[in-house]
Coordinates of C-alpha atoms in Angstrom, one line a residue:
Chain Q
X1 CA 292.3 278.0 9.4
X2 CA 292.0 274.6 7.9
X3 CA 295.6 274.8 6.8
X4 CA 296.7 275.2 10.4
X5 CA 294.5 272.4 11.7
X6 CA 295.6 270.0 8.9
X7 CA 299.3 270.3 8.9
X8 CA 299.5 266.7 7.8
X9 CA 298.2 267.7 4.4
X10 CA 301.5 269.5 3.6
X11 CA 303.8 266.5 3.0
X12 CA 303.3 263.3 1.0
X13 CA 304.2 261.1 4.0
X14 CA 301.9 262.7 6.5
X15 CA 299.0 262.8 4.1
X16 CA 299.4 259.1 3.4
X17 CA 299.6 258.4 7.2
X18 CA 296.4 260.4 7.7
X19 CA 294.6 258.5 5.0
X20 CA 295.3 255.2 6.8
X21 CA 294.3 256.8 10.2
X22 CA 290.9 257.8 8.7
X23 CA 290.4 254.3 7.3
X24 CA 291.3 252.8 10.6
X25 CA 288.8 255.1 12.3
X26 CA 286.1 253.8 9.9
X27 CA 286.7 250.3 11.0
X28 CA 286.7 251.1 14.7
X29 CA 283.9 253.8 14.9
X30 CA 280.4 253.2 13.4
X31 CA 279.9 257.0 13.0
X32 CA 283.2 257.8 11.3
X33 CA 282.9 258.8 7.6
X34 CA 285.1 255.9 6.4
X35 CA 282.8 253.4 8.1
X36 CA 280.6 253.4 4.9
X37 CA 282.7 253.8 1.7
X38 CA 281.1 253.6 -1.7
X39 CA 282.4 250.5 -3.6
X40 CA 282.3 250.8 -7.4
X41 CA 282.6 247.8 -9.7
X42 CA 282.2 247.0 -13.4
X43 CA 279.2 244.8 -14.1
X44 CA 279.0 241.9 -16.6
X45 CA 277.8 244.4 -19.3
X46 CA 280.9 246.6 -18.7
X47 CA 278.9 249.3 -17.0
X48 CA 279.9 251.0 -13.7
X49 CA 277.9 250.2 -10.5
X50 CA 278.2 251.6 -7.0
X51 CA 276.8 250.9 -3.6
X52 CA 277.5 251.5 0.1
X53 CA 279.5 248.9 2.0
X54 CA 280.8 248.6 5.6
X55 CA 284.5 248.8 6.0
X56 CA 285.6 245.8 8.2
X57 CA 289.3 246.0 8.2
X58 CA 292.1 248.3 6.9
X59 CA 295.7 247.2 7.2
X60 CA 298.3 249.8 6.3
X61 CA 301.2 247.3 6.3
X62 CA 299.7 245.2 3.5
X63 CA 297.4 248.0 2.1
X64 CA 294.5 245.7 2.2
X65 CA 290.9 246.3 3.1
X66 CA 288.0 243.9 3.8
X67 CA 284.2 244.2 3.4
X68 CA 281.5 241.6 3.9
X69 CA 278.7 240.8 1.5
X70 CA 275.9 238.4 0.7
X71 CA 277.5 236.2 -1.8
X72 CA 274.5 236.5 -4.1
X73 CA 274.8 240.4 -4.2
X74 CA 275.5 241.7 -7.6
X75 CA 278.9 243.0 -6.6
X76 CA 280.2 239.5 -6.2
X77 CA 279.2 238.5 -9.7
X78 CA 280.8 241.8 -10.9
X79 CA 284.2 241.2 -9.3
X80 CA 284.2 237.6 -10.4
X81 CA 284.1 238.9 -14.0
X82 CA 286.2 242.2 -13.5
X83 CA 288.3 241.6 -10.3
X84 CA 288.9 245.3 -9.6
X85 CA 287.0 247.8 -7.5
X86 CA 287.2 251.5 -6.5
X87 CA 286.7 252.5 -2.9
X88 CA 285.5 256.1 -2.3
X89 CA 285.3 258.0 0.9
X90 CA 284.4 261.6 1.5
X91 CA 285.6 262.4 5.0
X92 CA 284.0 265.7 5.9
X93 CA 285.9 265.8 9.2
X94 CA 289.3 265.7 7.7
X95 CA 288.2 267.4 4.5
X96 CA 289.6 264.5 2.6
X97 CA 288.4 262.6 -0.5
X98 CA 289.9 259.1 -0.7
X99 CA 289.9 257.3 -4.0
X100 CA 291.4 253.9 -3.8
X101 CA 291.8 251.3 -6.7
X102 CA 292.1 247.7 -5.6
X103 CA 292.3 244.2 -6.9
X104 CA 289.5 242.1 -5.4
X105 CA 289.5 238.5 -4.3
X106 CA 286.2 236.8 -3.2
X107 CA 286.5 234.5 -0.2
X108 CA 283.7 232.0 0.6
X109 CA 283.1 228.7 2.3
X110 CA 284.3 227.0 5.5
X111 CA 287.5 229.1 5.7
X112 CA 285.1 231.9 6.9
X113 CA 283.7 229.9 9.8
X114 CA 285.8 231.8 12.4
X115 CA 284.6 235.2 11.0
X116 CA 281.0 233.9 10.9
X117 CA 281.1 232.7 14.5
X118 CA 282.2 236.1 15.7
X119 CA 279.3 238.0 14.0
X120 CA 276.3 239.0 16.0
X121 CA 272.9 237.5 15.2
X122 CA 271.9 240.8 13.8
X123 CA 275.0 241.0 11.5
X124 CA 274.4 237.4 10.3
X125 CA 270.9 238.3 9.3
X126 CA 272.3 240.4 6.4
X127 CA 273.7 237.2 4.7
X128 CA 271.1 234.8 3.3
X129 CA 267.8 235.6 1.7
X130 CA 265.1 233.4 0.1
X131 CA 264.6 234.1 -2.8
X132 CA 268.2 235.3 -3.4
X133 CA 269.2 238.9 -3.2
X134 CA 268.2 240.8 -6.4
X135 CA 265.5 238.3 -7.4
X136 CA 262.1 239.9 -8.5
X137 CA 259.3 239.5 -6.0
X138 CA 255.6 240.4 -6.1
X139 CA 255.5 242.4 -2.9
X140 CA 258.2 244.5 -1.1
X141 CA 258.4 242.1 1.9
X142 CA 257.9 238.8 0.0
X143 CA 261.2 237.4 1.2
X144 CA 262.7 235.6 4.2
X145 CA 266.0 236.0 6.0
X146 CA 267.8 232.7 6.3
X147 CA 271.3 233.5 7.7
X148 CA 273.7 231.0 6.4
X149 CA 277.5 230.8 6.1
X150 CA 277.0 229.5 2.6
X151 CA 275.5 233.0 1.7
X152 CA 278.4 234.9 3.3
X153 CA 281.4 236.2 1.4
X154 CA 284.4 238.4 2.2
X155 CA 285.9 240.7 -0.4
X156 CA 289.6 241.2 0.1
X157 CA 290.7 244.4 -1.5
X158 CA 294.4 244.8 -2.3
X159 CA 295.0 248.5 -2.9
X160 CA 297.1 249.3 -5.9
X161 CA 296.6 253.1 -6.2
X162 CA 295.3 255.9 -4.0
X163 CA 294.3 259.4 -5.1
X164 CA 293.9 261.6 -2.1
X165 CA 292.5 265.1 -2.3
X166 CA 292.6 267.5 0.7
X167 CA 290.2 270.5 0.5
X168 CA 291.8 273.3 2.3
X169 CA 292.1 277.0 1.7
X170 CA 294.2 275.7 -1.2
X171 CA 293.6 272.2 -2.3
X172 CA 296.3 269.5 -2.4
X173 CA 296.1 266.2 -4.3
X174 CA 298.5 263.3 -4.2
X175 CA 298.7 260.0 -6.1
X176 CA 300.3 257.0 -4.4
X177 CA 301.0 253.6 -6.0
X178 CA 302.0 250.2 -4.7
X179 CA 304.5 250.1 -7.7
X180 CA 306.7 252.8 -6.1
X181 CA 306.1 251.5 -2.5
X182 CA 303.7 254.4 -1.8
X183 CA 306.3 257.2 -2.1
X184 CA 303.6 259.3 -3.8
X185 CA 303.6 262.4 -6.0
X186 CA 301.7 265.6 -6.0
X187 CA 299.2 266.2 -8.9
X188 CA 297.1 269.1 -9.8
X189 CA 293.7 269.0 -8.1
Chain J
X1 CA 258.9 253.6 13.9
X2 CA 260.7 254.1 10.7
X3 CA 257.9 252.2 8.9
X4 CA 255.3 254.7 10.2
X5 CA 257.4 257.7 9.3
X6 CA 258.3 256.4 5.8
X7 CA 254.9 255.3 4.5
X8 CA 256.1 256.3 1.0
X9 CA 258.4 253.2 1.0
X10 CA 255.4 250.9 0.9
X11 CA 254.4 251.3 -2.8
X12 CA 256.5 251.5 -6.0
X13 CA 254.9 254.8 -7.1
X14 CA 255.5 256.6 -3.8
X15 CA 259.0 255.2 -3.4
X16 CA 259.9 256.5 -6.9
X17 CA 258.3 259.9 -6.1
X18 CA 260.3 260.1 -2.9
X19 CA 263.5 259.3 -4.8
X20 CA 263.0 262.3 -7.1
X21 CA 262.1 264.5 -4.1
X22 CA 265.4 263.6 -2.4
X23 CA 267.4 264.3 -5.6
X24 CA 265.6 267.7 -6.0
X25 CA 266.5 268.5 -2.4
X26 CA 270.1 267.8 -3.2
X27 CA 270.0 270.4 -6.0
X28 CA 268.3 273.0 -3.8
X29 CA 270.0 272.5 -0.5
X30 CA 273.8 272.5 0.0
X31 CA 273.5 270.3 3.1
X32 CA 271.1 267.6 1.7
X33 CA 272.6 264.2 1.3
X34 CA 271.9 264.1 -2.5
X35 CA 273.9 267.3 -2.9
X36 CA 277.1 265.3 -3.2
X37 CA 276.6 261.9 -5.0
X38 CA 279.4 259.6 -5.8
X39 CA 279.8 259.3 -9.6
X40 CA 281.4 256.0 -10.8
X41 CA 282.8 255.6 -14.3
X42 CA 284.9 253.0 -16.2
X43 CA 288.4 254.3 -17.0
X44 CA 290.3 253.8 -20.3
X45 CA 291.9 250.6 -18.8
X46 CA 288.4 249.2 -18.0
X47 CA 288.7 249.7 -14.3
X48 CA 286.1 251.3 -12.0
X49 CA 286.7 254.8 -10.7
X50 CA 284.6 256.9 -8.3
X51 CA 284.6 260.5 -7.0
X52 CA 282.3 263.0 -5.3
X53 CA 280.4 265.4 -7.6
X54 CA 277.9 268.2 -7.0
X55 CA 274.4 267.6 -8.2
X56 CA 273.3 270.6 -10.3
X57 CA 269.9 269.6 -11.7
X58 CA 267.5 266.6 -11.5
X59 CA 264.5 266.6 -13.8
X60 CA 261.9 263.8 -13.0
X61 CA 260.1 264.4 -16.3
X62 CA 263.0 263.5 -18.4
X63 CA 264.9 261.5 -15.7
X64 CA 268.0 263.5 -16.4
X65 CA 270.7 264.9 -14.0
X66 CA 273.5 267.3 -14.6
X67 CA 276.9 267.8 -12.9
X68 CA 279.6 270.3 -13.7
X69 CA 283.3 269.4 -14.1
X70 CA 286.7 270.6 -15.2
X71 CA 286.9 269.2 -18.7
X72 CA 290.4 267.9 -18.0
X73 CA 289.2 265.9 -15.0
X74 CA 289.7 262.1 -15.5
X75 CA 285.9 261.5 -15.5
X76 CA 285.5 263.3 -18.8
X77 CA 288.1 261.1 -20.5
X78 CA 286.4 258.1 -19.0
X79 CA 282.9 258.8 -20.2
X80 CA 284.2 259.8 -23.6
X81 CA 285.5 256.1 -23.9
X82 CA 282.7 254.4 -21.9
X83 CA 279.6 256.8 -22.0
X84 CA 277.9 255.4 -18.9
X85 CA 278.0 256.3 -15.2
X86 CA 276.6 255.2 -11.9
X87 CA 275.3 257.8 -9.5
X88 CA 275.2 256.7 -5.8
X89 CA 273.6 258.5 -2.9
X90 CA 273.2 257.3 0.7
X91 CA 270.5 259.5 2.2
X92 CA 270.7 259.0 5.9
X93 CA 267.7 261.2 6.5
X94 CA 265.3 259.2 4.3
X95 CA 267.1 255.9 5.0
X96 CA 267.4 255.5 1.2
X97 CA 270.2 254.2 -0.9
X98 CA 269.9 255.5 -4.5
X99 CA 271.8 253.6 -7.2
X100 CA 271.2 255.2 -10.7
X101 CA 272.7 254.0 -14.0
X102 CA 272.9 256.6 -16.7
X103 CA 274.1 257.3 -20.2
X104 CA 276.4 260.3 -20.2
X105 CA 276.8 263.1 -22.7
X106 CA 279.7 265.6 -22.4
X107 CA 278.8 269.2 -23.2
X108 CA 281.5 271.8 -23.8
X109 CA 282.1 275.0 -25.6
X110 CA 280.2 278.2 -26.3
X111 CA 276.8 276.5 -25.8
X112 CA 277.7 276.7 -22.1
X113 CA 278.2 280.5 -22.0
X114 CA 274.8 281.1 -20.3
X115 CA 275.6 278.6 -17.6
X116 CA 279.1 280.0 -17.2
X117 CA 277.8 283.6 -16.8
X118 CA 275.5 282.6 -14.0
X119 CA 278.3 280.9 -11.9
X120 CA 279.8 282.8 -9.0
X121 CA 283.5 283.8 -9.2
X122 CA 284.2 281.1 -6.6
X123 CA 282.4 278.4 -8.6
X124 CA 284.2 279.4 -11.8
X125 CA 287.6 279.0 -10.0
X126 CA 287.0 275.2 -9.9
X127 CA 287.3 275.0 -13.7
X128 CA 290.7 275.7 -15.2
X129 CA 294.1 274.8 -13.8
X130 CA 297.6 275.3 -15.1
X131 CA 299.1 272.7 -15.4
X132 CA 296.0 270.7 -16.2
X133 CA 294.0 268.7 -13.5
X134 CA 295.8 265.4 -12.8
X135 CA 299.2 266.5 -14.1
X136 CA 302.2 265.6 -11.9
X137 CA 303.7 268.7 -10.0
X138 CA 306.8 269.0 -7.8
X139 CA 305.0 270.6 -4.9
X140 CA 301.5 270.4 -3.6
X141 CA 300.6 274.0 -4.5
X142 CA 302.6 274.3 -7.7
X143 CA 299.6 275.1 -9.8
X144 CA 297.5 278.2 -10.7
X145 CA 293.8 278.6 -11.1
X146 CA 292.9 280.1 -14.4
X147 CA 289.1 280.0 -14.7
X148 CA 288.1 279.6 -18.3
X149 CA 284.9 278.5 -20.1
X150 CA 287.2 276.4 -22.3
X151 CA 288.0 274.3 -19.2
X152 CA 284.3 273.9 -18.2
X153 CA 282.1 270.9 -19.1
X154 CA 278.7 269.7 -18.2
X155 CA 277.8 266.0 -17.9
X156 CA 274.3 265.3 -18.9
X157 CA 273.2 262.0 -17.3
X158 CA 270.2 260.3 -18.8
X159 CA 269.0 257.8 -16.2
X160 CA 268.2 254.3 -17.6
X161 CA 267.8 252.3 -14.4
X162 CA 267.3 253.0 -10.7
X163 CA 267.8 250.6 -7.8
X164 CA 266.3 252.0 -4.7
X165 CA 266.8 250.5 -1.2
X166 CA 264.9 251.6 1.8
X167 CA 266.3 250.6 5.2
X168 CA 263.4 250.3 7.6
X169 CA 262.5 247.8 10.3
X170 CA 262.2 245.6 7.2
X171 CA 264.1 246.6 4.1
X172 CA 262.4 247.2 0.8
X173 CA 264.2 247.4 -2.6
X174 CA 262.8 248.3 -6.0
X175 CA 264.2 248.3 -9.5
X176 CA 262.9 250.9 -12.0
X177 CA 263.7 251.2 -15.7
X178 CA 263.2 253.7 -18.5
X179 CA 262.2 250.7 -20.6
X180 CA 259.0 250.1 -18.8
X181 CA 258.3 253.8 -18.2
X182 CA 259.5 253.5 -14.6
X183 CA 256.6 251.2 -13.5
X184 CA 259.1 249.4 -11.3
X185 CA 259.2 246.0 -9.6
X186 CA 260.2 244.8 -6.1
X187 CA 263.4 242.8 -5.7
X188 CA 264.9 241.0 -2.7
X189 CA 267.3 243.4 -0.8

């Protein structure tokens, strides 16, 4: 059943193509599974950390993704120390688990003015808190939102490896790397 | 609206209680959001990795969780080198993001015989592949399933910290630690 519906899982090329289609859907559609990946980082103590992010762009030509963040969020400090992240998506529609490894660059400052200008007021209100994100406060609502370009950052994720698992009647799993220009190889699930 | 429905988000005690309720729901209900957390680890190269797991137990008294795995899965090698994991759940029903940090112990061998015996045939078929999980193969289905207790492992996760975010009309975020017996403190979202 699933096998017939998901013909694209049967070859390395079409599985990779489907992966980028699912990521693109996440950027375009607020309700698509890839809209909200989990981003895993390594913190300053060397421990893993994970949180939900919103996928803002996914470019198959460069194999780069972008997410936005408050620049005082812990993930920014993490990737400034360990500039790599894992991006994880479980797409229940396509029966696909996407596991991406990426190098991360933090972008801040006036270069982001064009992005900032295009954000809605609601979107901007996610970037800029007083006290800063993560600071201890005495009551749950003892903070203010002070939207500010200086509190906004973009994480540019340059994908290096992808581990893609399709759960069908029989599972298929493939590993792709930038090193071999994404030719890919099958691996045991 | 959400505020009224989610009164439990307004105090540290009730927010913690709700967190354990959502985790327990994940263990009991295949369709609950906490059924399928993302588990993040640090690999042997020091890079973050993340994948979906199935939550098998969640004990609020000891603050321990359990997940099952093929012992040849990469996550086992990771936690043998870096014995810590992050567990991430986005619970869209409760509007809660759960971020747990845990020490990890890998359990294998005959001590797992009682657990193995209770698994269904279908469940057992997830543990034991030839070639081993992650090995390169020439075709997507060039592997056999050979269910075997020797290929089964349990990860015992002893939670050390919890970062809980409630997305309401106004967001609330709390940090809890084993060190202060889970008393908790509010932090800026």
